Amino acid sequence: MVGVTLISATSIGFALLFTNLTYYLGLSGVLHALFAYWALQEALSGRNSSWLLVLGVIGKVAWESLYGASEATSQLIAAPVATQAHAIGLGVGLVLAFSANAYRRKLQGDS
């Protein structure tokens, strides 16, 4: 879990350099990465109900990308919501989950 967090934070921080954000405070992108990672890990491990979580987080990020974040959330945190960080975090989490699953399958095939 520490590895996923560090890789996510580093990847998101680097990728945000290529967006129009001038500053980013918080860990929402990392939280999206962790959620996507664990939901997909569970789904790939055979827990079929976890596919609903994967689809849910993808749908949430897609909604934010198309229509923007909730005004209530912006007011709650007293700052604009960094939807770019959420999208990057989602992508990083999914890539890490698929990579970890492929690596685990490779190890199982070698033994």
PDB file of N, CA and C in Angstrom:
ATOM      1  N   MET A   1       0.822  -1.196   0.000  1.00  0.00           N
ATOM      2  CA  MET A   1       0.000   0.000   0.000  1.00  0.00           C
ATOM      3  C   MET A   1       0.864   1.257   0.000  1.00  0.00           C
ATOM      4  N   VAL A   2       1.972   1.217   0.714  1.00  0.00           N
ATOM      5  CA  VAL A   2       2.872   2.375   0.736  1.00  0.00           C
ATOM      6  C   VAL A   2       3.429   2.614  -0.661  1.00  0.00           C
ATOM      7  N   GLY A   3       3.772   1.545  -1.360  1.00  0.00           N
ATOM      8  CA  GLY A   3       4.301   1.680  -2.716  1.00  0.00           C
ATOM      9  C   GLY A   3       3.294   2.310  -3.660  1.00  0.00           C
ATOM     10  N   VAL A   4       2.052   1.867  -3.573  1.00  0.00           N
ATOM     11  CA  VAL A   4       0.999   2.427  -4.427  1.00  0.00           C
ATOM     12  C   VAL A   4       0.816   3.910  -4.116  1.00  0.00           C
ATOM     13  N   THR A   5       0.846   4.253  -2.840  1.00  0.00           N
ATOM     14  CA  THR A   5       0.686   5.654  -2.442  1.00  0.00           C
ATOM     15  C   THR A   5       1.831   6.514  -2.965  1.00  0.00           C
ATOM     16  N   LEU A   6       3.059   6.039  -2.796  1.00  0.00           N
ATOM     17  CA  LEU A   6       4.214   6.815  -3.260  1.00  0.00           C
ATOM     18  C   LEU A   6       4.249   6.958  -4.777  1.00  0.00           C
ATOM     19  N   ILE A   7       3.989   5.872  -5.469  1.00  0.00           N
ATOM     20  CA  ILE A   7       3.979   5.930  -6.936  1.00  0.00           C
ATOM     21  C   ILE A   7       2.861   6.854  -7.419  1.00  0.00           C
ATOM     22  N   SER A   8       1.694   6.756  -6.784  1.00  0.00           N
ATOM     23  CA  SER A   8       0.566   7.605  -7.166  1.00  0.00           C
ATOM     24  C   SER A   8       0.880   9.077  -6.930  1.00  0.00           C
ATOM     25  N   ALA A   9       1.375   9.395  -5.750  1.00  0.00           N
ATOM     26  CA  ALA A   9       1.667  10.797  -5.420  1.00  0.00           C
ATOM     27  C   ALA A   9       2.712  11.376  -6.363  1.00  0.00           C
ATOM     28  N   THR A  10       3.754  10.611  -6.634  1.00  0.00           N
ATOM     29  CA  THR A  10       4.808  11.078  -7.531  1.00  0.00           C
ATOM     30  C   THR A  10       4.285  11.250  -8.955  1.00  0.00           C
ATOM     31  N   SER A  11       3.539  10.267  -9.435  1.00  0.00           N
ATOM     32  CA  SER A  11       3.000  10.329 -10.800  1.00  0.00           C
ATOM     33  C   SER A  11       2.030  11.486 -10.970  1.00  0.00           C
ATOM     34  N   ILE A  12       1.151  11.665  -9.985  1.00  0.00           N
ATOM     35  CA  ILE A  12       0.168  12.741 -10.064  1.00  0.00           C
ATOM     36  C   ILE A  12       0.875  14.099 -10.009  1.00  0.00           C
ATOM     37  N   GLY A  13       1.815  14.240  -9.097  1.00  0.00           N
ATOM     38  CA  GLY A  13       2.559  15.499  -8.996  1.00  0.00           C
ATOM     39  C   GLY A  13       3.269  15.842 -10.285  1.00  0.00           C
ATOM     40  N   PHE A  14       3.902  14.855 -10.899  1.00  0.00           N
ATOM     41  CA  PHE A  14       4.600  15.090 -12.166  1.00  0.00           C
ATOM     42  C   PHE A  14       3.613  15.423 -13.280  1.00  0.00           C
ATOM     43  N   ALA A  15       2.535  14.651 -13.389  1.00  0.00           N
ATOM     44  CA  ALA A  15       1.572  14.867 -14.469  1.00  0.00           C
ATOM     45  C   ALA A  15       0.866  16.212 -14.352  1.00  0.00           C
ATOM     46  N   LEU A  16       0.658  16.684 -13.128  1.00  0.00           N
ATOM     47  CA  LEU A  16      -0.013  17.975 -12.952  1.00  0.00           C
ATOM     48  C   LEU A  16       0.830  19.139 -13.458  1.00  0.00           C
ATOM     49  N   LEU A  17       2.122  18.917 -13.636  1.00  0.00           N
ATOM     50  CA  LEU A  17       2.965  19.961 -14.216  1.00  0.00           C
ATOM     51  C   LEU A  17       2.543  20.292 -15.643  1.00  0.00           C
ATOM     52  N   PHE A  18       1.856  19.350 -16.287  1.00  0.00           N
ATOM     53  CA  PHE A  18       1.452  19.518 -17.678  1.00  0.00           C
ATOM     54  C   PHE A  18      -0.009  19.946 -17.815  1.00  0.00           C
ATOM     55  N   THR A  19      -0.625  20.370 -16.716  1.00  0.00           N
ATOM     56  CA  THR A  19      -2.002  20.861 -16.754  1.00  0.00           C
ATOM     57  C   THR A  19      -2.002  22.370 -16.535  1.00  0.00           C
ATOM     58  N   ASN A  20      -3.171  22.953 -16.545  1.00  0.00           N
ATOM     59  CA  ASN A  20      -3.278  24.390 -16.335  1.00  0.00           C
ATOM     60  C   ASN A  20      -3.419  24.770 -14.862  1.00  0.00           C
ATOM     61  N   LEU A  21      -3.273  23.827 -13.948  1.00  0.00           N
ATOM     62  CA  LEU A  21      -3.341  24.140 -12.524  1.00  0.00           C
ATOM     63  C   LEU A  21      -2.118  24.950 -12.109  1.00  0.00           C
ATOM     64  N   THR A  22      -2.354  25.998 -11.347  1.00  0.00           N
ATOM     65  CA  THR A  22      -1.226  26.798 -10.862  1.00  0.00           C
ATOM     66  C   THR A  22      -0.779  26.344  -9.484  1.00  0.00           C
ATOM     67  N   TYR A  23      -1.671  25.718  -8.734  1.00  0.00           N
ATOM     68  CA  TYR A  23      -1.306  25.135  -7.442  1.00  0.00           C
ATOM     69  C   TYR A  23      -2.249  23.973  -7.143  1.00  0.00           C
ATOM     70  N   TYR A  24      -1.790  23.080  -6.310  1.00  0.00           N
ATOM     71  CA  TYR A  24      -2.591  21.917  -5.922  1.00  0.00           C
ATOM     72  C   TYR A  24      -2.287  21.592  -4.472  1.00  0.00           C
ATOM     73  N   LEU A  25      -3.301  21.634  -3.662  1.00  0.00           N
ATOM     74  CA  LEU A  25      -3.167  21.302  -2.249  1.00  0.00           C
ATOM     75  C   LEU A  25      -4.116  20.148  -1.961  1.00  0.00           C
ATOM     76  N   GLY A  26      -3.628  19.142  -1.299  1.00  0.00           N
ATOM     77  CA  GLY A  26      -4.507  18.043  -0.928  1.00  0.00           C
ATOM     78  C   GLY A  26      -4.037  16.714  -1.474  1.00  0.00           C
ATOM     79  N   LEU A  27      -4.819  15.722  -1.189  1.00  0.00           N
ATOM     80  CA  LEU A  27      -4.481  14.357  -1.585  1.00  0.00           C
ATOM     81  C   LEU A  27      -5.610  13.678  -2.357  1.00  0.00           C
ATOM     82  N   SER A  28      -6.520  14.452  -2.905  1.00  0.00           N
ATOM     83  CA  SER A  28      -7.679  13.853  -3.559  1.00  0.00           C
ATOM     84  C   SER A  28      -7.285  12.970  -4.749  1.00  0.00           C
ATOM     85  N   GLY A  29      -6.261  13.365  -5.472  1.00  0.00           N
ATOM     86  CA  GLY A  29      -5.808  12.536  -6.595  1.00  0.00           C
ATOM     87  C   GLY A  29      -5.278  11.204  -6.114  1.00  0.00           C
ATOM     88  N   VAL A  30      -4.522  11.217  -5.027  1.00  0.00           N
ATOM     89  CA  VAL A  30      -3.984   9.975  -4.457  1.00  0.00           C
ATOM     90  C   VAL A  30      -5.127   9.112  -3.921  1.00  0.00           C
ATOM     91  N   LEU A  31      -6.118   9.726  -3.302  1.00  0.00           N
ATOM     92  CA  LEU A  31      -7.269   8.962  -2.817  1.00  0.00           C
ATOM     93  C   LEU A  31      -8.021   8.293  -3.966  1.00  0.00           C
ATOM     94  N   HIS A  32      -8.166   8.994  -5.078  1.00  0.00           N
ATOM     95  CA  HIS A  32      -8.794   8.385  -6.253  1.00  0.00           C
ATOM     96  C   HIS A  32      -7.952   7.233  -6.784  1.00  0.00           C
ATOM     97  N   ALA A  33      -6.634   7.392  -6.782  1.00  0.00           N
ATOM     98  CA  ALA A  33      -5.744   6.322  -7.237  1.00  0.00           C
ATOM     99  C   ALA A  33      -5.867   5.096  -6.338  1.00  0.00           C
ATOM    100  N   LEU A  34      -5.845   5.301  -5.036  1.00  0.00           N
ATOM    101  CA  LEU A  34      -5.954   4.173  -4.099  1.00  0.00           C
ATOM    102  C   LEU A  34      -7.305   3.476  -4.230  1.00  0.00           C
ATOM    103  N   PHE A  35      -8.359   4.264  -4.347  1.00  0.00           N
ATOM    104  CA  PHE A  35      -9.690   3.659  -4.484  1.00  0.00           C
ATOM    105  C   PHE A  35      -9.779   2.831  -5.764  1.00  0.00           C
ATOM    106  N   ALA A  36      -9.322   3.408  -6.876  1.00  0.00           N
ATOM    107  CA  ALA A  36      -9.373   2.691  -8.155  1.00  0.00           C
ATOM    108  C   ALA A  36      -8.503   1.437  -8.104  1.00  0.00           C
ATOM    109  N   TYR A  37      -7.324   1.558  -7.502  1.00  0.00           N
ATOM    110  CA  TYR A  37      -6.409   0.418  -7.395  1.00  0.00           C
ATOM    111  C   TYR A  37      -7.064  -0.733  -6.640  1.00  0.00           C
ATOM    112  N   TRP A  38      -7.564  -0.465  -5.447  1.00  0.00           N
ATOM    113  CA  TRP A  38      -8.123  -1.539  -4.623  1.00  0.00           C
ATOM    114  C   TRP A  38      -9.417  -2.085  -5.202  1.00  0.00           C
ATOM    115  N   ALA A  39     -10.254  -1.245  -5.773  1.00  0.00           N
ATOM    116  CA  ALA A  39     -11.488  -1.729  -6.384  1.00  0.00           C
ATOM    117  C   ALA A  39     -11.180  -2.664  -7.547  1.00  0.00           C
ATOM    118  N   LEU A  40     -10.238  -2.274  -8.397  1.00  0.00           N
ATOM    119  CA  LEU A  40      -9.887  -3.116  -9.544  1.00  0.00           C
ATOM    120  C   LEU A  40      -9.162  -4.383  -9.094  1.00  0.00           C
ATOM    121  N   GLN A  41      -8.306  -4.277  -8.087  1.00  0.00           N
ATOM    122  CA  GLN A  41      -7.632  -5.469  -7.560  1.00  0.00           C
ATOM    123  C   GLN A  41      -8.657  -6.494  -7.084  1.00  0.00           C
ATOM    124  N   GLU A  42      -9.647  -6.037  -6.348  1.00  0.00           N
ATOM    125  CA  GLU A  42     -10.688  -6.943  -5.848  1.00  0.00           C
ATOM    126  C   GLU A  42     -11.492  -7.531  -7.005  1.00  0.00           C
ATOM    127  N   ALA A  43     -11.829  -6.705  -7.991  1.00  0.00           N
ATOM    128  CA  ALA A  43     -12.598  -7.187  -9.139  1.00  0.00           C
ATOM    129  C   ALA A  43     -11.811  -8.247  -9.913  1.00  0.00           C
ATOM    130  N   LEU A  44     -10.530  -7.991 -10.123  1.00  0.00           N
ATOM    131  CA  LEU A  44      -9.698  -8.951 -10.862  1.00  0.00           C
ATOM    132  C   LEU A  44      -9.427 -10.220 -10.065  1.00  0.00           C
ATOM    133  N   SER A  45      -9.594 -10.131  -8.754  1.00  0.00           N
ATOM    134  CA  SER A  45      -9.401 -11.304  -7.900  1.00  0.00           C
ATOM    135  C   SER A  45     -10.664 -12.151  -7.778  1.00  0.00           C
ATOM    136  N   GLY A  46     -11.716 -11.759  -8.461  1.00  0.00           N
ATOM    137  CA  GLY A  46     -12.917 -12.576  -8.493  1.00  0.00           C
ATOM    138  C   GLY A  46     -14.107 -12.028  -7.735  1.00  0.00           C
ATOM    139  N   ARG A  47     -13.972 -10.917  -7.063  1.00  0.00           N
ATOM    140  CA  ARG A  47     -15.108 -10.321  -6.354  1.00  0.00           C
ATOM    141  C   ARG A  47     -15.881  -9.475  -7.362  1.00  0.00           C
ATOM    142  N   ASN A  48     -16.864 -10.088  -7.980  1.00  0.00           N
ATOM    143  CA  ASN A  48     -17.578  -9.452  -9.090  1.00  0.00           C
ATOM    144  C   ASN A  48     -18.291  -8.165  -8.705  1.00  0.00           C
ATOM    145  N   SER A  49     -18.750  -8.052  -7.465  1.00  0.00           N
ATOM    146  CA  SER A  49     -19.437  -6.832  -7.056  1.00  0.00           C
ATOM    147  C   SER A  49     -18.505  -5.614  -7.084  1.00  0.00           C
ATOM    148  N   SER A  50     -17.200  -5.849  -7.027  1.00  0.00           N
ATOM    149  CA  SER A  50     -16.243  -4.739  -7.057  1.00  0.00           C
ATOM    150  C   SER A  50     -16.189  -4.065  -8.425  1.00  0.00           C
ATOM    151  N   TRP A  51     -16.675  -4.732  -9.453  1.00  0.00           N
ATOM    152  CA  TRP A  51     -16.748  -4.083 -10.764  1.00  0.00           C
ATOM    153  C   TRP A  51     -17.669  -2.866 -10.706  1.00  0.00           C
ATOM    154  N   LEU A  52     -18.674  -2.910  -9.824  1.00  0.00           N
ATOM    155  CA  LEU A  52     -19.552  -1.742  -9.654  1.00  0.00           C
ATOM    156  C   LEU A  52     -18.771  -0.561  -9.089  1.00  0.00           C
ATOM    157  N   LEU A  53     -17.838  -0.834  -8.180  1.00  0.00           N
ATOM    158  CA  LEU A  53     -17.000   0.233  -7.640  1.00  0.00           C
ATOM    159  C   LEU A  53     -16.093   0.819  -8.713  1.00  0.00           C
ATOM    160  N   VAL A  54     -15.524  -0.051  -9.537  1.00  0.00           N
ATOM    161  CA  VAL A  54     -14.655   0.413 -10.628  1.00  0.00           C
ATOM    162  C   VAL A  54     -15.458   1.293 -11.591  1.00  0.00           C
ATOM    163  N   LEU A  55     -16.620   0.820 -11.987  1.00  0.00           N
ATOM    164  CA  LEU A  55     -17.461   1.610 -12.886  1.00  0.00           C
ATOM    165  C   LEU A  55     -17.911   2.906 -12.224  1.00  0.00           C
ATOM    166  N   GLY A  56     -18.181   2.853 -10.929  1.00  0.00           N
ATOM    167  CA  GLY A  56     -18.604   4.046 -10.205  1.00  0.00           C
ATOM    168  C   GLY A  56     -17.542   5.130 -10.186  1.00  0.00           C
ATOM    169  N   VAL A  57     -16.305   4.753  -9.902  1.00  0.00           N
ATOM    170  CA  VAL A  57     -15.239   5.763  -9.841  1.00  0.00           C
ATOM    171  C   VAL A  57     -14.922   6.295 -11.244  1.00  0.00           C
ATOM    172  N   ILE A  58     -14.997   5.428 -12.241  1.00  0.00           N
ATOM    173  CA  ILE A  58     -14.805   5.896 -13.618  1.00  0.00           C
ATOM    174  C   ILE A  58     -15.924   6.864 -13.994  1.00  0.00           C
ATOM    175  N   GLY A  59     -17.163   6.526 -13.642  1.00  0.00           N
ATOM    176  CA  GLY A  59     -18.294   7.397 -13.929  1.00  0.00           C
ATOM    177  C   GLY A  59     -18.191   8.736 -13.222  1.00  0.00           C
ATOM    178  N   LYS A  60     -17.758   8.722 -11.955  1.00  0.00           N
ATOM    179  CA  LYS A  60     -17.601   9.956 -11.195  1.00  0.00           C
ATOM    180  C   LYS A  60     -16.580  10.879 -11.837  1.00  0.00           C
ATOM    181  N   VAL A  61     -15.439  10.320 -12.204  1.00  0.00           N
ATOM    182  CA  VAL A  61     -14.378  11.132 -12.816  1.00  0.00           C
ATOM    183  C   VAL A  61     -14.806  11.614 -14.200  1.00  0.00           C
ATOM    184  N   ALA A  62     -15.501  10.770 -14.944  1.00  0.00           N
ATOM    185  CA  ALA A  62     -16.000  11.194 -16.255  1.00  0.00           C
ATOM    186  C   ALA A  62     -17.005  12.338 -16.100  1.00  0.00           C
ATOM    187  N   TRP A  63     -17.887  12.225 -15.120  1.00  0.00           N
ATOM    188  CA  TRP A  63     -18.868  13.287 -14.852  1.00  0.00           C
ATOM    189  C   TRP A  63     -18.161  14.597 -14.523  1.00  0.00           C
ATOM    190  N   GLU A  64     -17.155  14.514 -13.639  1.00  0.00           N
ATOM    191  CA  GLU A  64     -16.402  15.720 -13.275  1.00  0.00           C
ATOM    192  C   GLU A  64     -15.688  16.321 -14.482  1.00  0.00           C
ATOM    193  N   SER A  65     -15.178  15.471 -15.350  1.00  0.00           N
ATOM    194  CA  SER A  65     -14.465  15.957 -16.525  1.00  0.00           C
ATOM    195  C   SER A  65     -15.407  16.663 -17.497  1.00  0.00           C
ATOM    196  N   LEU A  66     -16.610  16.153 -17.606  1.00  0.00           N
ATOM    197  CA  LEU A  66     -17.580  16.738 -18.538  1.00  0.00           C
ATOM    198  C   LEU A  66     -18.320  17.946 -17.964  1.00  0.00           C
ATOM    199  N   TYR A  67     -18.718  17.845 -16.693  1.00  0.00           N
ATOM    200  CA  TYR A  67     -19.608  18.858 -16.117  1.00  0.00           C
ATOM    201  C   TYR A  67     -18.998  19.646 -14.964  1.00  0.00           C
ATOM    202  N   GLY A  68     -17.791  19.307 -14.582  1.00  0.00           N
ATOM    203  CA  GLY A  68     -17.160  19.996 -13.463  1.00  0.00           C
ATOM    204  C   GLY A  68     -17.543  19.373 -12.133  1.00  0.00           C
ATOM    205  N   ALA A  69     -16.833  19.780 -11.115  1.00  0.00           N
ATOM    206  CA  ALA A  69     -17.078  19.244  -9.781  1.00  0.00           C
ATOM    207  C   ALA A  69     -18.287  19.913  -9.153  1.00  0.00           C
ATOM    208  N   SER A  70     -18.810  19.289  -8.151  1.00  0.00           N
ATOM    209  CA  SER A  70     -19.955  19.806  -7.424  1.00  0.00           C
ATOM    210  C   SER A  70     -19.603  21.135  -6.754  1.00  0.00           C
ATOM    211  N   GLU A  71     -20.480  22.093  -6.872  1.00  0.00           N
ATOM    212  CA  GLU A  71     -20.285  23.386  -6.218  1.00  0.00           C
ATOM    213  C   GLU A  71     -20.265  23.218  -4.705  1.00  0.00           C
ATOM    214  N   ALA A  72     -21.058  22.283  -4.202  1.00  0.00           N
ATOM    215  CA  ALA A  72     -21.091  22.031  -2.755  1.00  0.00           C
ATOM    216  C   ALA A  72     -19.730  21.551  -2.257  1.00  0.00           C
ATOM    217  N   THR A  73     -19.057  20.729  -3.046  1.00  0.00           N
ATOM    218  CA  THR A  73     -17.728  20.251  -2.654  1.00  0.00           C
ATOM    219  C   THR A  73     -16.745  21.402  -2.637  1.00  0.00           C
ATOM    220  N   SER A  74     -16.790  22.258  -3.630  1.00  0.00           N
ATOM    221  CA  SER A  74     -15.910  23.432  -3.668  1.00  0.00           C
ATOM    222  C   SER A  74     -16.124  24.324  -2.459  1.00  0.00           C
ATOM    223  N   GLN A  75     -17.373  24.512  -2.080  1.00  0.00           N
ATOM    224  CA  GLN A  75     -17.673  25.325  -0.908  1.00  0.00           C
ATOM    225  C   GLN A  75     -17.215  24.646   0.375  1.00  0.00           C
ATOM    226  N   LEU A  76     -17.387  23.340   0.445  1.00  0.00           N
ATOM    227  CA  LEU A  76     -16.996  22.588   1.632  1.00  0.00           C
ATOM    228  C   LEU A  76     -15.500  22.697   1.904  1.00  0.00           C
ATOM    229  N   ILE A  77     -14.696  22.582   0.854  1.00  0.00           N
ATOM    230  CA  ILE A  77     -13.239  22.643   1.032  1.00  0.00           C
ATOM    231  C   ILE A  77     -12.693  24.060   0.852  1.00  0.00           C
ATOM    232  N   ALA A  78     -13.553  24.998   0.515  1.00  0.00           N
ATOM    233  CA  ALA A  78     -13.182  26.406   0.321  1.00  0.00           C
ATOM    234  C   ALA A  78     -12.060  26.566  -0.699  1.00  0.00           C
ATOM    235  N   ALA A  79     -12.148  25.794  -1.763  1.00  0.00           N
ATOM    236  CA  ALA A  79     -11.152  25.842  -2.835  1.00  0.00           C
ATOM    237  C   ALA A  79     -11.750  25.166  -4.066  1.00  0.00           C
ATOM    238  N   PRO A  80     -11.189  25.438  -5.232  1.00  0.00           N
ATOM    239  CA  PRO A  80     -11.655  24.713  -6.422  1.00  0.00           C
ATOM    240  C   PRO A  80     -11.241  23.244  -6.338  1.00  0.00           C
ATOM    241  N   VAL A  81     -12.061  22.379  -6.888  1.00  0.00           N
ATOM    242  CA  VAL A  81     -11.762  20.949  -6.915  1.00  0.00           C
ATOM    243  C   VAL A  81     -10.833  20.668  -8.089  1.00  0.00           C
ATOM    244  N   ALA A  82      -9.749  19.960  -7.837  1.00  0.00           N
ATOM    245  CA  ALA A  82      -8.755  19.658  -8.876  1.00  0.00           C
ATOM    246  C   ALA A  82      -9.176  18.387  -9.619  1.00  0.00           C
ATOM    247  N   THR A  83     -10.105  18.552 -10.548  1.00  0.00           N
ATOM    248  CA  THR A  83     -10.612  17.387 -11.271  1.00  0.00           C
ATOM    249  C   THR A  83      -9.521  16.719 -12.108  1.00  0.00           C
ATOM    250  N   GLN A  84      -8.513  17.500 -12.517  1.00  0.00           N
ATOM    251  CA  GLN A  84      -7.396  16.911 -13.262  1.00  0.00           C
ATOM    252  C   GLN A  84      -6.657  15.891 -12.391  1.00  0.00           C
ATOM    253  N   ALA A  85      -6.484  16.206 -11.115  1.00  0.00           N
ATOM    254  CA  ALA A  85      -5.810  15.285 -10.193  1.00  0.00           C
ATOM    255  C   ALA A  85      -6.629  14.016 -10.011  1.00  0.00           C
ATOM    256  N   HIS A  86      -7.947  14.140  -9.991  1.00  0.00           N
ATOM    257  CA  HIS A  86      -8.807  12.971  -9.866  1.00  0.00           C
ATOM    258  C   HIS A  86      -8.657  12.070 -11.082  1.00  0.00           C
ATOM    259  N   ALA A  87      -8.649  12.668 -12.267  1.00  0.00           N
ATOM    260  CA  ALA A  87      -8.527  11.890 -13.502  1.00  0.00           C
ATOM    261  C   ALA A  87      -7.159  11.206 -13.591  1.00  0.00           C
ATOM    262  N   ILE A  88      -6.124  11.927 -13.253  1.00  0.00           N
ATOM    263  CA  ILE A  88      -4.779  11.337 -13.282  1.00  0.00           C
ATOM    264  C   ILE A  88      -4.685  10.226 -12.240  1.00  0.00           C
ATOM    265  N   GLY A  89      -5.219  10.475 -11.053  1.00  0.00           N
ATOM    266  CA  GLY A  89      -5.201   9.459 -10.006  1.00  0.00           C
ATOM    267  C   GLY A  89      -5.940   8.203 -10.419  1.00  0.00           C
ATOM    268  N   LEU A  90      -7.085   8.366 -11.050  1.00  0.00           N
ATOM    269  CA  LEU A  90      -7.835   7.216 -11.553  1.00  0.00           C
ATOM    270  C   LEU A  90      -6.987   6.416 -12.524  1.00  0.00           C
ATOM    271  N   GLY A  91      -6.378   7.101 -13.478  1.00  0.00           N
ATOM    272  CA  GLY A  91      -5.551   6.411 -14.473  1.00  0.00           C
ATOM    273  C   GLY A  91      -4.374   5.687 -13.832  1.00  0.00           C
ATOM    274  N   VAL A  92      -3.705   6.346 -12.910  1.00  0.00           N
ATOM    275  CA  VAL A  92      -2.556   5.732 -12.237  1.00  0.00           C
ATOM    276  C   VAL A  92      -3.003   4.504 -11.449  1.00  0.00           C
ATOM    277  N   GLY A  93      -4.101   4.628 -10.716  1.00  0.00           N
ATOM    278  CA  GLY A  93      -4.595   3.502  -9.927  1.00  0.00           C
ATOM    279  C   GLY A  93      -4.955   2.302 -10.783  1.00  0.00           C
ATOM    280  N   LEU A  94      -5.622   2.549 -11.903  1.00  0.00           N
ATOM    281  CA  LEU A  94      -6.002   1.448 -12.788  1.00  0.00           C
ATOM    282  C   LEU A  94      -4.778   0.790 -13.426  1.00  0.00           C
ATOM    283  N   VAL A  95      -3.823   1.606 -13.865  1.00  0.00           N
ATOM    284  CA  VAL A  95      -2.607   1.052 -14.463  1.00  0.00           C
ATOM    285  C   VAL A  95      -1.836   0.224 -13.438  1.00  0.00           C
ATOM    286  N   LEU A  96      -1.710   0.718 -12.218  1.00  0.00           N
ATOM    287  CA  LEU A  96      -0.999  -0.028 -11.179  1.00  0.00           C
ATOM    288  C   LEU A  96      -1.704  -1.342 -10.850  1.00  0.00           C
ATOM    289  N   ALA A  97      -3.023  -1.325 -10.802  1.00  0.00           N
ATOM    290  CA  ALA A  97      -3.772  -2.548 -10.506  1.00  0.00           C
ATOM    291  C   ALA A  97      -3.606  -3.580 -11.614  1.00  0.00           C
ATOM    292  N   PHE A  98      -3.721  -3.138 -12.869  1.00  0.00           N
ATOM    293  CA  PHE A  98      -3.525  -4.069 -13.986  1.00  0.00           C
ATOM    294  C   PHE A  98      -2.093  -4.602 -13.995  1.00  0.00           C
ATOM    295  N   SER A  99      -1.123  -3.745 -13.703  1.00  0.00           N
ATOM    296  CA  SER A  99       0.278  -4.168 -13.679  1.00  0.00           C
ATOM    297  C   SER A  99       0.539  -5.163 -12.561  1.00  0.00           C
ATOM    298  N   ALA A 100       0.008  -4.895 -11.385  1.00  0.00           N
ATOM    299  CA  ALA A 100       0.193  -5.814 -10.256  1.00  0.00           C
ATOM    300  C   ALA A 100      -0.464  -7.157 -10.542  1.00  0.00           C
ATOM    301  N   ASN A 101      -1.628  -7.123 -11.177  1.00  0.00           N
ATOM    302  CA  ASN A 101      -2.318  -8.371 -11.516  1.00  0.00           C
ATOM    303  C   ASN A 101      -1.531  -9.170 -12.547  1.00  0.00           C
ATOM    304  N   ALA A 102      -0.994  -8.500 -13.555  1.00  0.00           N
ATOM    305  CA  ALA A 102      -0.192  -9.184 -14.576  1.00  0.00           C
ATOM    306  C   ALA A 102       1.074  -9.781 -13.965  1.00  0.00           C
ATOM    307  N   TYR A 103       1.702  -9.036 -13.069  1.00  0.00           N
ATOM    308  CA  TYR A 103       2.912  -9.521 -12.403  1.00  0.00           C
ATOM    309  C   TYR A 103       2.599 -10.747 -11.538  1.00  0.00           C
ATOM    310  N   ARG A 104       1.502 -10.687 -10.798  1.00  0.00           N
ATOM    311  CA  ARG A 104       1.104 -11.817  -9.958  1.00  0.00           C
ATOM    312  C   ARG A 104       0.819 -13.051 -10.815  1.00  0.00           C
ATOM    313  N   ARG A 105       0.155 -12.857 -11.942  1.00  0.00           N
ATOM    314  CA  ARG A 105      -0.134 -14.000 -12.837  1.00  0.00           C
ATOM    315  C   ARG A 105       1.157 -14.572 -13.422  1.00  0.00           C
ATOM    316  N   LYS A 106       2.096 -13.690 -13.742  1.00  0.00           N
ATOM    317  CA  LYS A 106       3.370 -14.165 -14.268  1.00  0.00           C
ATOM    318  C   LYS A 106       4.100 -15.009 -13.221  1.00  0.00           C
ATOM    319  N   LEU A 107       4.092 -14.553 -11.995  1.00  0.00           N
ATOM    320  CA  LEU A 107       4.759 -15.309 -10.908  1.00  0.00           C
ATOM    321  C   LEU A 107       4.078 -16.659 -10.692  1.00  0.00           C
ATOM    322  N   GLN A 108       2.768 -16.693 -10.763  1.00  0.00           N
ATOM    323  CA  GLN A 108       2.049 -17.943 -10.580  1.00  0.00           C
ATOM    324  C   GLN A 108       2.317 -18.916 -11.735  1.00  0.00           C
ATOM    325  N   GLY A 109       2.512 -18.374 -12.917  1.00  0.00           N
ATOM    326  CA  GLY A 109       2.808 -19.209 -14.082  1.00  0.00           C
ATOM    327  C   GLY A 109       4.217 -19.760 -14.056  1.00  0.00           C
ATOM    328  N   ASP A 110       5.152 -19.051 -13.419  1.00  0.00           N
ATOM    329  CA  ASP A 110       6.550 -19.497 -13.353  1.00  0.00           C
ATOM    330  C   ASP A 110       6.769 -20.571 -12.304  1.00  0.00           C
ATOM    331  N   SER A 111       5.862 -20.706 -11.338  1.00  0.00           N
ATOM    332  CA  SER A 111       6.107 -21.673 -10.265  1.00  0.00           C
ATOM    333  C   SER A 111       5.607 -23.054 -10.574  1.00  0.00           C
TER     334      SER A 111
END
